[in-house]
XYZ file of C-alpha atoms in Angstrom:
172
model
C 180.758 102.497 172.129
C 178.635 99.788 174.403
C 182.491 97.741 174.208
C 184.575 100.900 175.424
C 182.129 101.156 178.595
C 181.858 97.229 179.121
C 185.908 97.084 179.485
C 185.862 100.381 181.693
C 183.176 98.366 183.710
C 180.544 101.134 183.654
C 178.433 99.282 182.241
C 177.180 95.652 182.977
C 176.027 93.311 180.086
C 173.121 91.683 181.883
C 171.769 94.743 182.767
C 171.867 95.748 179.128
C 170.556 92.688 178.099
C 167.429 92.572 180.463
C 167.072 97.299 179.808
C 166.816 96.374 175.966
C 164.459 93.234 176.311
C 162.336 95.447 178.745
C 162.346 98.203 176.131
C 161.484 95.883 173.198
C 158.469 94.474 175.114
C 157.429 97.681 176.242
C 157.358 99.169 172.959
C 155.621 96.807 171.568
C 152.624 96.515 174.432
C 152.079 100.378 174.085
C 152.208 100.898 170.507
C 150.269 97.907 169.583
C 152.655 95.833 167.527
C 151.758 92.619 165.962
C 153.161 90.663 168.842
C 151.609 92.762 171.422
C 148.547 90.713 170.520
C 149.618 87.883 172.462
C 149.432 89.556 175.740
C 145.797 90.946 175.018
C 142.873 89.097 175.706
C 140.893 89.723 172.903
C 143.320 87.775 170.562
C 142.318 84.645 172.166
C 138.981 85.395 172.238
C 136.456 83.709 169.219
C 134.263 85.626 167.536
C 130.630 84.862 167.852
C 130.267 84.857 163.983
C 133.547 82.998 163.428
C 131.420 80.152 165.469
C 128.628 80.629 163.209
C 130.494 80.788 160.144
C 131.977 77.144 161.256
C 128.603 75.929 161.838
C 127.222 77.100 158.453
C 130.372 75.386 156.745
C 129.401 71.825 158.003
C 125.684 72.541 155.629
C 128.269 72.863 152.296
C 127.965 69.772 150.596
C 131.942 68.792 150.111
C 132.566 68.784 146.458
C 130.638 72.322 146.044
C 131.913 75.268 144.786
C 131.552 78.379 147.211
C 132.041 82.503 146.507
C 132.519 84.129 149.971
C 134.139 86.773 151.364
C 137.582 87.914 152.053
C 137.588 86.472 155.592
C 136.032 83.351 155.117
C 138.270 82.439 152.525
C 140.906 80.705 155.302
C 138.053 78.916 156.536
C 137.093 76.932 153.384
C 140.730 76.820 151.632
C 140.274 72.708 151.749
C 137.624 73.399 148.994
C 138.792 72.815 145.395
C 137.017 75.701 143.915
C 136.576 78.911 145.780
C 136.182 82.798 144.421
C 135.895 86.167 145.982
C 133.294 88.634 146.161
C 133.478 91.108 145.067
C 131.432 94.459 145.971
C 130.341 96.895 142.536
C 127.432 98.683 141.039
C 124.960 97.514 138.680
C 122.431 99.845 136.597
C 118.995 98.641 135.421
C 117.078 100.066 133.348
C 113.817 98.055 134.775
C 113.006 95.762 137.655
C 115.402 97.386 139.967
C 115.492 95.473 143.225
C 116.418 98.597 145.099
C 113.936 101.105 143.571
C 117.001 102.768 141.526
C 118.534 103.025 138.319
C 121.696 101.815 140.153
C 122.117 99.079 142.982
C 124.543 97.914 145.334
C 125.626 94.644 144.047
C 128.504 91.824 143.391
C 130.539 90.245 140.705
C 132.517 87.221 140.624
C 134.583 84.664 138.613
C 133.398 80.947 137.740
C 130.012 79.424 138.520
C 130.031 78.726 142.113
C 127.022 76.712 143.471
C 126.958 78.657 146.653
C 127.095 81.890 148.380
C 128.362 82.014 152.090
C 128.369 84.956 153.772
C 128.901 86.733 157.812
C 126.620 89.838 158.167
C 128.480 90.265 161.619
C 129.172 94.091 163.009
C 132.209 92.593 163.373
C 134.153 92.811 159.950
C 134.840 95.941 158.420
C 136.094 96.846 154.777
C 138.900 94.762 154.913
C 136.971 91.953 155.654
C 134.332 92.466 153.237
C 136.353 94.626 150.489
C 133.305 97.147 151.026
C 131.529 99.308 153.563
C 129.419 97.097 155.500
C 125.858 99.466 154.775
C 127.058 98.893 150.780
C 127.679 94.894 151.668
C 124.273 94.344 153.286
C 122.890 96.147 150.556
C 124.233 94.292 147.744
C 123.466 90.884 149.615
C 119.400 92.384 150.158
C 119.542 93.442 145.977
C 120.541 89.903 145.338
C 118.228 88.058 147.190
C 115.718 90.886 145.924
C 116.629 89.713 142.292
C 116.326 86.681 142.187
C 120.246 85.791 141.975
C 120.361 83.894 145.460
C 118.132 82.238 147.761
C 118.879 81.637 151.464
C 119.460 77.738 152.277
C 120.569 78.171 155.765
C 121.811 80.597 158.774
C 123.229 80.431 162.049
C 123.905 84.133 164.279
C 125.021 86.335 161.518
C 126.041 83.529 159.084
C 123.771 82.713 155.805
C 124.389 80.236 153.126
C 122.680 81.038 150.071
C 122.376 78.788 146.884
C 123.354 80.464 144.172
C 120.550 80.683 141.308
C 121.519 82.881 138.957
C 125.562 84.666 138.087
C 124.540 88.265 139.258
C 125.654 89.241 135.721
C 122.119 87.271 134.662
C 119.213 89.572 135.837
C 116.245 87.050 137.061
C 112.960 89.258 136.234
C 111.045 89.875 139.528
């Protein structure tokens, strides 16, 4: 044992000490371990869109209720009423706003007031809980139908008011 070669004085403690903290960090530098972050520049770098989401946050009035996405959820948790969106499919059997019997499209709980949404390169389908083409999509078939209308945008950041619960075709 490490106690059997301390005594026998093969073995010195500080150098164990300072081997195993210079394994630890090494470790976690080369397999990119949560705390590895710290020591990599692009952790401390903002986003672009994260800037652009802030600035699209200030054009909420207060007391409104917003749907957004799984990353932008942090960003308004102050807000007494947020939901998710979430990505699905919706058939129609006319006025299709994607030219198909099924769409790209998005459900959610409540009646939120507004949509906010980043259509950044950045986030991927954790941020967005769907491939980004199928996002964009959905956001387009929206708009397309009637269910949204764009209020504001900054970079890749658009508010929309909400004008109809996508689970209420408007007629185009």
């Amino acid at each position: 044992t490490l106690e059997t070669l301390y005594r026998k004085h093969f073995l010195n403690r500080k150098i164990t000490v300072i081997s195993i903290l210079i394994g630890v960090a090494l470790s976690q530098y080369l397999l990119h371990l949560p705390i590895s972050y710290l020591v990599k520049p692009w952790f401390w770098h903002r986003p672009d869109s994260v800037t652009s989401i802030n600035a699209v946050i200030t054009k909420i009035p207060k007391e409104a209720s917003v749907v957004t996405q799984n990353n932008i959820v942090p960003h308004i948790s102050h807000r007494e009423e947020i939901y998710m969106l979430w990505p699905t499919k919706q058939d129609f059997s006319d006025n299709s706003p994607c030219g198909k019997k099924t769409c790209d499209w998005f459900r959610w709980d409540g009646n939120p007031q507004y949509l906010l949404v980043d259509l950044s390169g950045e986030w991927n389908i954790l941020h967005l809980a769907a491939n980004r083409e199928d996002f964009m999509r959905g956001i387009e078939n929206l708009e397309k139908a009637g269910n949204i209308k764009l209020e504001y945008s900054v970079g890749s950041s658009r508010l929309y008011r909400i004008i109809h619960h996508p689970s209420v075709h408007a007629r185009i």
